[in-house]
Tab-separated table of C-alpha atoms and ligand atoms in Angstrom:
chain	number	residue	atom	x	y	z
L	1	MET	CA	75.918	206.967	-149.434
L	2	SER	CA	77.175	208.960	-146.463
L	3	ASP	CA	75.826	208.134	-143.020
L	4	LYS	CA	76.289	211.740	-141.914
L	5	ALA	CA	74.927	215.112	-142.926
L	6	PHE	CA	76.891	218.309	-142.436
L	7	LEU	CA	75.527	221.645	-141.404
L	8	ASP	CA	77.553	224.762	-142.084
L	9	LEU	CA	76.658	227.497	-139.581
L	10	ASN	CA	78.611	230.729	-139.751
L	11	GLY	CA	81.653	228.856	-141.025
L	12	GLU	CA	81.461	226.190	-138.340
L	13	LYS	CA	80.707	222.635	-139.499
L	14	PHE	CA	78.389	220.359	-137.542
L	15	GLU	CA	78.021	216.659	-138.129
L	16	LEU	CA	74.503	215.185	-137.969
L	17	PRO	CA	73.948	211.406	-138.045
L	18	ILE	CA	71.663	209.895	-140.688
L	19	SER	CA	69.168	207.229	-139.632
L	20	LYS	CA	67.805	204.694	-142.075
L	21	GLY	CA	64.467	202.918	-141.635
L	22	THR	CA	63.780	199.305	-142.603
L	23	GLU	CA	62.082	200.534	-145.801
L	24	ASP	CA	65.144	202.676	-146.623
L	25	GLU	CA	63.569	205.967	-145.561
L	26	LEU	CA	66.244	208.443	-144.498
L	27	ALA	CA	66.241	210.913	-141.643
L	28	ILE	CA	68.734	213.480	-140.435
L	29	ASP	CA	68.955	213.062	-136.682
L	30	ILE	CA	68.848	216.539	-135.139
L	31	SER	CA	68.226	215.444	-131.544
L	32	ASN	CA	71.471	217.105	-130.372
L	33	LEU	CA	71.279	220.121	-132.664
L	34	ARG	CA	70.328	222.697	-130.057
L	35	SER	CA	73.030	221.802	-127.574
L	36	ALA	CA	75.714	221.330	-130.249
L	37	THR	CA	74.991	224.642	-131.992
L	38	SER	CA	74.271	226.535	-128.761
L	39	GLY	CA	70.680	227.405	-129.472
L	40	TYR	CA	69.637	226.643	-133.047
L	41	ILE	CA	66.359	224.819	-133.517
L	42	THR	CA	64.609	223.700	-136.704
L	43	LEU	CA	61.359	225.278	-137.845
L	44	ASP	CA	58.729	223.111	-139.526
L	45	PRO	CA	55.107	224.306	-139.072
L	46	GLY	CA	52.672	221.423	-139.522
L	47	TYR	CA	55.650	219.035	-139.098
L	48	LYS	CA	55.710	218.393	-142.841
L	49	ASN	CA	59.372	217.303	-142.680
L	50	THR	CA	59.641	216.184	-139.090
L	51	GLY	CA	59.697	212.614	-137.827
L	52	SER	CA	58.493	212.656	-134.231
L	53	CYS	CA	59.434	209.065	-133.406
L	54	GLU	CA	60.695	205.732	-134.645
L	55	SER	CA	57.820	203.300	-135.035
L	56	ALA	CA	57.381	199.656	-136.049
L	57	ILE	CA	53.602	199.722	-136.500
L	58	THR	CA	52.561	201.159	-139.859
L	59	PHE	CA	54.477	201.840	-143.040
L	60	LEU	CA	53.134	204.084	-145.714
L	61	ASP	CA	54.697	205.331	-148.897
L	62	GLY	CA	52.683	208.277	-150.164
L	63	GLU	CA	54.435	208.387	-153.523
L	64	LYS	CA	53.784	204.727	-154.322
L	65	GLY	CA	50.391	204.474	-152.567
L	66	ILE	CA	51.541	201.726	-150.165
L	67	LEU	CA	50.018	201.112	-146.730
L	68	ARG	CA	51.061	198.212	-144.517
L	69	TYR	CA	50.277	197.315	-140.915
L	70	ARG	CA	53.218	195.508	-139.289
L	71	GLY	CA	54.412	194.593	-142.803
L	72	TYR	CA	51.083	193.247	-144.104
L	73	ALA	CA	49.511	194.990	-147.125
L	74	ILE	CA	46.253	196.810	-146.403
L	75	GLU	CA	44.669	195.206	-149.484
L	76	GLU	CA	45.281	191.708	-148.106
L	77	LEU	CA	44.187	192.573	-144.586
L	78	ALA	CA	40.963	194.202	-145.822
L	79	GLU	CA	40.245	191.124	-147.910
L	80	LYS	CA	41.200	188.332	-145.525
L	81	ALA	CA	41.313	189.484	-141.903
L	82	THR	CA	38.720	190.536	-139.344
L	83	PHE	CA	38.892	193.840	-137.484
L	84	LEU	CA	39.742	192.096	-134.217
L	85	GLU	CA	42.632	190.193	-135.850
L	86	VAL	CA	43.942	193.485	-137.218
L	87	ALA	CA	43.578	195.121	-133.798
L	88	PHE	CA	45.676	192.320	-132.257
L	89	LEU	CA	48.235	192.618	-135.060
L	90	LEU	CA	48.593	196.384	-134.659
L	91	ILE	CA	48.808	196.312	-130.883
L	92	PHE	CA	50.978	193.240	-130.316
L	93	GLY	CA	52.919	193.056	-133.595
L	94	GLU	CA	51.903	189.617	-134.936
L	95	LEU	CA	48.775	188.088	-136.418
L	96	PRO	CA	47.073	186.080	-133.658
L	97	THR	CA	46.763	182.309	-133.713
L	98	LYS	CA	43.212	180.974	-133.436
L	99	GLU	CA	43.734	180.427	-129.676
L	100	GLN	CA	45.216	183.895	-129.139
L	101	LEU	CA	42.330	185.512	-130.986
L	102	GLU	CA	39.755	183.560	-128.991
L	103	LYS	CA	41.396	184.549	-125.728
L	104	PHE	CA	41.673	188.179	-126.832
L	105	HIS	CA	37.969	188.284	-127.707
L	106	LYS	CA	37.012	186.488	-124.490
L	107	ASP	CA	39.050	188.970	-122.417
L	108	ILE	CA	37.449	191.892	-124.234
L	109	LYS	CA	33.987	190.478	-123.614
L	110	SER	CA	34.710	190.105	-119.915
L	111	HIS	CA	35.075	193.909	-119.668
L	112	CYS	CA	32.211	195.059	-121.871
L	113	ILE	CA	30.016	196.443	-119.103
L	114	VAL	CA	30.196	200.206	-118.794
L	115	ASP	CA	29.356	201.473	-115.317
L	116	ASP	CA	25.651	202.299	-115.218
L	117	ASP	CA	26.458	205.739	-113.786
L	118	VAL	CA	27.979	206.720	-117.141
L	119	LYS	CA	24.367	206.864	-118.349
L	120	LYS	CA	23.812	209.847	-116.038
L	121	ILE	CA	26.575	211.736	-117.815
L	122	LEU	CA	25.094	210.848	-121.188
L	123	ASP	CA	21.695	211.970	-119.923
L	124	ALA	CA	23.013	215.462	-119.311
L	125	PHE	CA	23.811	216.007	-122.984
L	126	PRO	CA	21.143	217.505	-125.232
L	127	LYS	CA	20.005	215.223	-128.071
L	128	SER	CA	21.428	217.797	-130.492
L	129	ALA	CA	24.997	217.449	-129.115
L	130	HIS	CA	27.504	216.395	-131.753
L	131	PRO	CA	28.257	212.671	-131.270
L	132	MET	CA	32.029	213.301	-131.405
L	133	GLY	CA	31.808	215.704	-128.463
L	134	VAL	CA	29.721	213.163	-126.564
L	135	LEU	CA	32.121	210.306	-127.374
L	136	ALA	CA	35.208	212.295	-126.327
L	137	SER	CA	33.506	213.255	-123.038
L	138	LEU	CA	32.313	209.736	-122.256
L	139	THR	CA	35.725	208.255	-123.035
L	140	SER	CA	37.319	210.785	-120.748
L	141	ALA	CA	34.688	210.006	-118.096
L	142	LEU	CA	35.708	206.344	-118.208
L	143	THR	CA	38.866	207.356	-116.355
L	144	ALA	CA	36.686	208.107	-113.356
L	145	PHE	CA	35.310	204.568	-113.355
L	146	ASN	CA	38.549	202.741	-114.184
L	147	PRO	CA	42.114	203.062	-112.934
L	148	SER	CA	43.448	206.129	-114.731
L	149	SER	CA	47.086	205.163	-114.637
L	150	VAL	CA	48.529	201.998	-116.066
L	151	ASN	CA	51.681	200.418	-114.715
L	152	VAL	CA	53.438	200.189	-118.052
L	153	GLU	CA	56.172	198.052	-116.472
L	154	SER	CA	53.563	195.335	-116.018
L	155	GLU	CA	52.552	193.515	-119.193
L	156	GLN	CA	49.372	192.319	-117.467
L	157	ASP	CA	48.371	195.839	-116.402
L	158	MET	CA	48.927	197.129	-119.890
L	159	TYR	CA	46.937	194.231	-121.382
L	160	ASN	CA	44.066	194.810	-118.955
L	161	ALA	CA	43.828	198.497	-119.890
L	162	ILE	CA	43.848	197.586	-123.585
L	163	VAL	CA	41.091	194.972	-123.446
L	164	ARG	CA	39.064	197.251	-121.185
L	165	ILE	CA	38.979	200.147	-123.644
L	166	LEU	CA	38.437	197.841	-126.630
L	167	ALA	CA	35.456	196.394	-124.756
L	168	LYS	CA	33.827	199.604	-123.565
L	169	PHE	CA	34.407	201.817	-126.591
L	170	PRO	CA	31.820	200.152	-128.908
L	171	VAL	CA	29.297	200.448	-126.073
L	172	LEU	CA	29.945	204.202	-125.902
L	173	VAL	CA	29.720	204.459	-129.699
L	174	ALA	CA	26.370	202.660	-129.679
L	175	TRP	CA	25.059	204.685	-126.729
L	176	THR	CA	26.003	207.907	-128.504
L	177	LEU	CA	23.820	206.872	-131.447
L	178	ARG	CA	20.996	205.532	-129.286
L	179	LYS	CA	20.885	208.741	-127.252
L	180	LYS	CA	20.625	210.706	-130.490
L	181	ASN	CA	17.812	208.441	-131.673
L	182	GLY	CA	16.042	208.406	-128.298
L	183	LEU	CA	16.462	204.646	-127.861
L	184	PRO	CA	17.078	202.784	-124.567
L	185	LEU	CA	20.665	201.815	-123.815
L	186	ASP	CA	21.869	198.248	-123.423
L	187	TYR	CA	25.102	196.308	-123.043
L	188	GLY	CA	25.133	194.159	-126.147
L	189	ASP	CA	25.383	190.464	-126.711
L	190	LYS	CA	28.409	188.481	-125.532
L	191	SER	CA	27.603	185.512	-127.737
L	192	ILE	CA	28.403	187.179	-131.067
L	193	GLY	CA	31.377	188.730	-132.863
L	194	TYR	CA	32.889	192.135	-132.016
L	195	VAL	CA	31.683	193.977	-135.125
L	196	GLU	CA	28.379	192.120	-135.203
L	197	ASN	CA	27.753	193.084	-131.599
L	198	THR	CA	28.618	196.716	-132.302
L	199	LEU	CA	25.992	196.847	-135.054
L	200	LYS	CA	23.439	195.116	-132.860
L	201	MET	CA	24.055	197.563	-130.015
L	202	MET	CA	23.623	200.448	-132.443
L	203	PHE	CA	20.521	199.332	-134.265
L	204	LYS	CA	18.503	196.935	-132.083
L	205	GLN	CA	14.949	198.183	-131.619
L	206	PRO	CA	13.417	197.576	-128.176
L	207	ASN	CA	10.232	196.037	-129.596
L	208	GLU	CA	11.581	193.581	-132.164
L	209	GLU	CA	14.140	190.806	-132.681
L	210	TYR	CA	17.381	192.039	-134.180
L	211	GLU	CA	18.285	190.464	-137.522
L	212	HIS	CA	21.970	190.178	-138.403
L	213	ASN	CA	22.954	191.357	-141.820
L	214	ASP	CA	26.134	189.765	-143.192
L	215	VAL	CA	26.610	192.476	-145.813
L	216	MET	CA	26.632	195.156	-143.105
L	217	ILE	CA	28.964	193.126	-140.866
L	218	ASP	CA	31.466	192.572	-143.707
L	219	ALA	CA	31.261	196.185	-144.859
L	220	LEU	CA	31.859	197.552	-141.352
L	221	ASP	CA	34.672	195.059	-140.708
L	222	LYS	CA	36.411	196.305	-143.854
L	223	LEU	CA	35.863	200.004	-143.117
L	224	LEU	CA	37.198	199.622	-139.585
L	225	ILE	CA	40.286	197.764	-140.851
L	226	LEU	CA	40.992	200.489	-143.416
L	227	HIS	CA	40.820	203.144	-140.705
L	228	ALA	CA	42.692	201.197	-138.027
L	229	ASP	CA	46.034	203.014	-138.223
L	230	HIS	CA	47.802	205.586	-140.334
L	231	GLU	CA	51.087	206.286	-138.547
L	232	GLN	CA	51.725	209.785	-137.178
L	233	ASN	CA	48.583	211.629	-138.319
L	234	CYS	CA	47.044	214.463	-136.291
L	235	SER	CA	44.982	212.368	-133.844
L	236	THR	CA	47.649	209.676	-133.390
L	237	SER	CA	50.312	212.291	-132.725
L	238	THR	CA	47.889	213.794	-130.213
L	239	VAL	CA	47.451	210.432	-128.473
L	240	ARG	CA	51.226	209.959	-128.327
L	241	ILE	CA	51.943	213.471	-127.099
L	242	VAL	CA	49.219	213.397	-124.422
L	243	GLY	CA	50.394	209.936	-123.350
L	244	SER	CA	53.989	211.161	-123.241
L	245	SER	CA	53.055	213.208	-120.158
L	246	HIS	CA	52.139	209.793	-118.645
L	247	ALA	CA	48.428	210.599	-118.840
L	248	GLY	CA	46.410	207.365	-118.829
L	249	LEU	CA	45.287	205.426	-121.875
L	250	PHE	CA	41.633	206.549	-121.736
L	251	ALA	CA	42.566	210.225	-121.338
L	252	SER	CA	45.010	209.981	-124.256
L	253	ILE	CA	42.384	208.312	-126.458
L	254	SER	CA	39.833	210.962	-125.522
L	255	ALA	CA	42.265	213.660	-126.701
L	256	GLY	CA	42.743	211.701	-129.935
L	257	ILE	CA	38.974	211.716	-130.509
L	258	SER	CA	38.915	215.518	-130.221
L	259	ALA	CA	41.770	215.816	-132.718
L	260	LEU	CA	40.014	213.440	-135.123
L	261	TRP	CA	36.840	215.528	-135.052
L	262	GLY	CA	38.168	218.359	-137.246
L	263	PRO	CA	37.006	218.520	-140.889
L	264	LEU	CA	40.583	218.432	-142.191
L	265	HIS	CA	41.069	215.072	-140.468
L	266	GLY	CA	38.420	212.471	-139.555
L	267	GLY	CA	35.596	214.994	-139.731
L	268	ALA	CA	36.118	214.988	-143.499
L	269	ASN	CA	33.811	211.978	-143.947
L	270	GLN	CA	30.885	213.998	-142.584
L	271	ALA	CA	31.985	217.043	-144.591
L	272	VAL	CA	32.127	214.967	-147.803
L	273	LEU	CA	28.546	213.786	-147.444
L	274	GLU	CA	27.336	217.299	-146.607
L	275	MET	CA	29.183	218.589	-149.658
L	276	LEU	CA	27.681	215.923	-151.931
L	277	GLU	CA	24.213	216.661	-150.523
L	278	ALA	CA	24.706	220.378	-151.162
L	279	ILE	CA	25.776	219.675	-154.757
L	280	LYS	CA	22.715	217.478	-155.253
L	281	ALA	CA	20.381	220.099	-153.772
L	282	ASP	CA	21.996	222.659	-156.065
L	283	GLY	CA	21.028	220.678	-159.157
L	284	GLY	CA	24.049	218.344	-159.286
L	285	ASP	CA	26.276	220.882	-161.026
L	286	THR	CA	29.703	219.378	-160.208
L	287	LYS	CA	31.512	221.856	-162.488
L	288	LYS	CA	30.361	224.760	-160.313
L	289	TYR	CA	31.888	223.121	-157.219
L	290	MET	CA	35.087	222.225	-159.061
L	291	ALA	CA	35.452	225.898	-159.933
L	292	LYS	CA	34.824	226.900	-156.310
L	293	ALA	CA	37.472	224.436	-155.108
L	294	LYS	CA	40.032	225.974	-157.463
L	295	ASP	CA	39.140	229.560	-156.653
L	296	LYS	CA	41.701	230.818	-154.131
L	297	SER	CA	39.354	233.570	-152.920
L	298	ASP	CA	36.757	230.921	-152.023
L	299	PRO	CA	37.406	228.939	-148.813
L	300	PHE	CA	35.599	225.903	-150.276
L	301	ARG	CA	37.740	222.780	-150.654
L	302	LEU	CA	36.786	219.573	-152.341
L	303	MET	CA	36.306	217.514	-149.190
L	304	GLY	CA	37.662	213.958	-149.387
L	305	PHE	CA	40.381	215.096	-151.774
L	306	GLY	CA	44.061	215.520	-151.039
L	307	HIS	CA	46.276	214.063	-148.384
L	308	ARG	CA	49.343	215.223	-146.517
L	309	VAL	CA	51.238	212.048	-147.332
L	310	TYR	CA	49.594	210.379	-150.357
L	311	LYS	CA	50.715	212.157	-153.480
L	312	ASN	CA	49.775	209.353	-155.851
L	313	PHE	CA	46.611	207.685	-154.614
L	314	ASP	CA	45.239	206.593	-151.279
L	315	PRO	CA	45.137	202.762	-151.415
L	316	ARG	CA	42.268	202.795	-148.910
L	317	ALA	CA	40.175	204.945	-151.262
L	318	LYS	CA	40.560	202.356	-154.041
L	319	ILE	CA	39.293	199.567	-151.782
L	320	ILE	CA	36.425	201.692	-150.441
L	321	LYS	CA	35.272	202.808	-153.883
L	322	LYS	CA	34.923	199.166	-154.963
L	323	SER	CA	33.263	198.284	-151.682
L	324	ALA	CA	30.757	201.185	-152.025
L	325	ASP	CA	29.540	199.772	-155.335
L	326	GLU	CA	29.262	196.253	-153.903
L	327	VAL	CA	27.620	197.210	-150.595
L	328	LEU	CA	25.031	199.511	-152.138
L	329	GLY	CA	24.238	196.817	-154.706
L	330	GLN	CA	23.928	194.094	-152.082
L	331	LEU	CA	21.827	196.254	-149.771
L	332	GLY	CA	19.660	197.267	-152.722
L	333	VAL	CA	20.365	200.976	-152.154
L	334	ASP	CA	20.303	203.291	-155.158
L	335	ASP	CA	21.935	206.501	-153.974
L	336	PRO	CA	22.287	209.353	-156.480
L	337	ILE	CA	25.021	210.745	-154.220
L	338	LEU	CA	27.307	207.885	-155.375
L	339	ASP	CA	26.940	209.051	-158.980
L	340	ILE	CA	27.729	212.639	-158.000
L	341	ALA	CA	30.840	211.417	-156.147
L	342	LYS	CA	32.009	209.388	-159.141
L	343	GLY	CA	31.382	212.328	-161.473
L	344	LEU	CA	33.331	214.674	-159.213
L	345	GLU	CA	36.223	212.217	-158.965
L	346	LYS	CA	36.366	211.788	-162.752
L	347	GLU	CA	36.446	215.537	-163.322
L	348	ALA	CA	39.084	216.133	-160.668
L	349	LEU	CA	41.337	213.400	-162.031
L	350	GLU	CA	41.292	215.127	-165.431
L	351	ASP	CA	41.706	218.661	-164.111
L	352	SER	CA	45.185	220.203	-164.130
L	353	TYR	CA	44.601	221.990	-160.761
L	354	PHE	CA	44.124	218.635	-159.016
L	355	VAL	CA	46.611	216.714	-161.151
L	356	ASP	CA	49.412	219.280	-160.666
L	357	ARG	CA	48.878	219.344	-156.909
L	358	LYS	CA	48.623	215.556	-156.776
L	359	LEU	CA	45.172	215.701	-155.182
L	360	TYR	CA	43.411	212.316	-155.274
L	361	PRO	CA	40.366	210.983	-153.438
L	362	ASN	CA	41.257	209.966	-149.894
L	363	VAL	CA	39.784	207.343	-147.558
L	364	ASP	CA	36.916	209.630	-146.608
L	365	PHE	CA	35.609	210.316	-150.095
L	366	TYR	CA	33.521	207.142	-150.364
L	367	SER	CA	33.281	205.888	-146.765
L	368	GLY	CA	30.319	208.142	-145.896
L	369	ILE	CA	28.325	206.759	-148.806
L	370	ILE	CA	28.679	203.255	-147.351
L	371	TYR	CA	27.845	204.420	-143.830
L	372	ARG	CA	24.760	206.159	-145.170
L	373	ALA	CA	23.635	203.021	-146.991
L	374	MET	CA	23.996	201.198	-143.659
L	375	GLY	CA	21.610	203.670	-142.006
L	376	ILE	CA	24.247	205.495	-139.977
L	377	PRO	CA	23.482	209.235	-139.613
L	378	THR	CA	25.977	211.685	-141.130
L	379	ASP	CA	27.139	213.175	-137.833
L	380	MET	CA	28.016	209.641	-136.614
L	381	PHE	CA	30.512	209.023	-139.462
L	382	THR	CA	33.517	210.376	-137.579
L	383	VAL	CA	32.493	208.328	-134.543
L	384	MET	CA	32.745	205.231	-136.768
L	385	PHE	CA	36.189	206.413	-137.871
L	386	ALA	CA	37.175	206.696	-134.191
L	387	LEU	CA	35.992	203.132	-133.561
L	388	GLY	CA	38.205	201.951	-136.418
L	389	ARG	CA	41.196	204.045	-135.325
L	390	LEU	CA	41.030	202.839	-131.711
L	391	PRO	CA	43.480	199.892	-132.141
L	392	GLY	CA	45.931	202.197	-133.911
L	393	TRP	CA	45.806	204.739	-131.103
L	394	ILE	CA	46.265	201.969	-128.546
L	395	ALA	CA	49.190	200.443	-130.461
L	396	GLN	CA	50.909	203.824	-130.812
L	397	TRP	CA	50.338	204.731	-127.165
L	398	ARG	CA	51.708	201.349	-126.047
L	399	GLU	CA	54.746	201.621	-128.297
L	400	MET	CA	55.473	205.151	-127.052
L	401	ARG	CA	55.304	204.059	-123.405
L	402	LEU	CA	57.316	200.846	-123.938
L	403	ARG	CA	60.023	202.836	-125.708
L	404	LYS	CA	60.076	205.239	-122.766
L	405	GLU	CA	59.803	208.204	-125.075
L	406	PRO	CA	60.383	211.586	-123.425
L	407	ILE	CA	57.546	214.045	-122.935
L	408	GLY	CA	56.595	215.690	-126.244
L	409	ARG	CA	57.458	219.335	-126.025
L	410	PRO	CA	58.274	221.205	-129.257
L	411	ARG	CA	60.153	224.491	-129.299
L	412	GLN	CA	59.071	227.706	-130.994
L	413	LEU	CA	60.574	230.773	-132.587
L	414	TYR	CA	59.249	233.690	-130.570
L	415	MET	CA	58.083	236.544	-132.840
L	416	GLY	CA	56.233	238.705	-130.299
L	417	GLU	CA	57.022	241.936	-128.476
L	418	THR	CA	60.376	242.240	-126.789
L	419	TYR	CA	60.471	243.443	-123.159
L	420	ARG	CA	57.954	246.190	-122.354
L	421	LYS	CA	57.566	247.980	-119.092
L	422	PHE	CA	54.185	247.404	-117.411
L	423	THR	CA	51.751	250.360	-117.702
L	424	GLU	CA	49.314	250.955	-114.842
L	425	ILE	CA	45.653	250.686	-115.969
L	426	GLU	CA	44.906	254.384	-115.532
L	427	TYR	CA	47.723	255.296	-117.962
L	428	ARG	CA	46.742	252.902	-120.804
H	1	CMC	N1	40.444	221.049	-152.557
H	1	CMC	C1	41.031	222.067	-153.225
H	1	CMC	N2	42.332	222.395	-153.112
H	1	CMC	C2	43.089	221.647	-152.289
H	1	CMC	C3	42.542	220.567	-151.555
H	1	CMC	C4	41.179	220.285	-151.709
H	1	CMC	N3	40.614	219.280	-151.040
H	1	CMC	N4	43.509	220.005	-150.791
H	1	CMC	C5	44.626	220.708	-151.039
H	1	CMC	N5	44.375	221.694	-151.956
H	1	CMC	C6	45.359	222.634	-152.523
H	1	CMC	C7	45.721	223.729	-151.534
H	1	CMC	O1	44.863	224.852	-151.675
H	1	CMC	C8	47.132	224.020	-151.921
H	1	CMC	O2	47.110	224.774	-153.107
H	1	CMC	P1	48.285	225.880	-153.417
H	1	CMC	O3	49.543	225.084	-153.514
H	1	CMC	O4	47.862	226.526	-154.662
H	1	CMC	O5	48.261	226.803	-152.221
H	1	CMC	C9	47.708	222.644	-152.310
H	1	CMC	O6	46.551	221.889	-152.737
H	1	CMC	C10	48.382	221.915	-151.134
H	1	CMC	O7	47.456	221.862	-150.061
H	1	CMC	P2	47.846	221.917	-148.514
H	1	CMC	O8	46.662	222.369	-147.728
H	1	CMC	O9	49.125	222.677	-148.365
H	1	CMC	O10	48.154	220.396	-148.244
H	1	CMC	P3	48.255	219.725	-146.814
H	1	CMC	O11	49.132	218.557	-146.954
H	1	CMC	O12	48.616	220.741	-145.772
H	1	CMC	O13	46.727	219.299	-146.494
H	1	CMC	C11	44.722	218.081	-146.432
H	1	CMC	C12	46.231	218.017	-146.679
H	1	CMC	C13	44.158	216.654	-146.354
H	1	CMC	C14	44.449	218.778	-145.077
H	1	CMC	C15	44.047	218.866	-147.582
H	1	CMC	O14	44.299	218.222	-148.813
H	1	CMC	C16	42.547	219.067	-147.374
H	1	CMC	O15	42.143	220.025	-146.715
H	1	CMC	N6	41.692	218.150	-147.922
H	1	CMC	C17	40.261	218.214	-147.695
H	1	CMC	C18	39.927	217.635	-146.341
H	1	CMC	C19	40.040	216.124	-146.309
H	1	CMC	O16	39.542	215.431	-147.184
H	1	CMC	N7	40.663	215.605	-145.238
H	1	CMC	C20	40.787	214.159	-145.015
H	1	CMC	C21	42.194	213.696	-145.090
H	1	CMC	S1	42.359	211.909	-145.157
H	1	CMC	C22	41.706	211.297	-143.704
H	1	CMC	C23	42.326	211.818	-142.460
H	1	CMC	O17	43.467	212.238	-142.407
H	1	CMC	O18	41.651	211.755	-141.463
């Protein structure tokens, strides 16, 4: 195989190096294209064919349905690791030893107090505000209470920023829910695990003892692990590009939250549940909604189906589907929505429209059903996704800064008006 590609432009031949990844993926390196060809750029809306960086964090093969964090299979991590172990793995590259994990957790716990003044900001939001908007704003506000710039040359500085955001983020997540539910805010319990504490902060009632539920802890641990990273998706690319201007970690994460909010990305988990509810309210006629999804004159899409990269199956969806059955069974929840989801999936997998376009259920198709069984309101689903994605965003931001990547600044092909002489207002 050649290690060069050749571009023939108006009879002139240009040589472009080929880069090969550790999993044998191939890329044509066009980083010098514009200068070598005096002005040509490539055009790739939606970046469907564009690699924006080299990365050693997550590998996914959409054709084979493979997802690995730092080389470890998602199936094994979801089965055997805790969310905090996975966070350490993603951010620092190796699974932690027992001592490293204990220190990591201890350091996180030492930063878990959010400045009390942040409550004033939260107070200003109406109860009806969407939790993702609130979470993005509060995360951004954290920059005002914490050093906004990190000295990336200092390992200690970088580490401090990382444990700080990992500590404060679950507090903000819980406060977002408690504000919505009109419950008093608190700062959690340092004596328990990270995920356990997150659930306690979310659900503790002021007038009764909180009872831990192992099924909920395990289910959330697994969901967070499955969402923890997914290489250069929309929100992660946002975090990297915002961070590439040397904006601080919290500001970059806040931008990532906004990107995640959209229904084509993380917002899909909320959209899936709303869709399933609508189908149920409409008599459970899945065929009608299948027809709508296939009708090009109808904007309706089967939410939770399709993926930019997975063209076989989403390995996370397989794990979540199994988990949904188990969790609902263990929690004693009988949700007719789960049957509608399974029916819809079965029909889609046998329908040529979906088969031909390689549209399979994605991670969000079943996650909302589990969140609902746990008592988490629909508009909080994407917030839970953000909590899971946090270590991935941190890892990607850290990698981008350590690699001293240049500021992200794509080009464009201008298609607007050419020069026009200005017309005074009275002559327009
Ligand atoms: N329902 C019906 N048709 C679909 C769907 C769907 N969910 N997804 C894609 N298609 C069709 C689309 O209309 C197009 O058809 P045609 O070739 O006839 O024009 C073809 O499939 C290719 O679609 P695309 O929009 O070009 O594909 P994409 O890679 O740009 O988009 C996607 C990927 C995930 C945005 C899209 O599949 C979608 O909108 N899915 C529903 C939303 C969703 O579940 N998003 C969560 C993604 S996974 C979690 C995450 O990333 O956060």
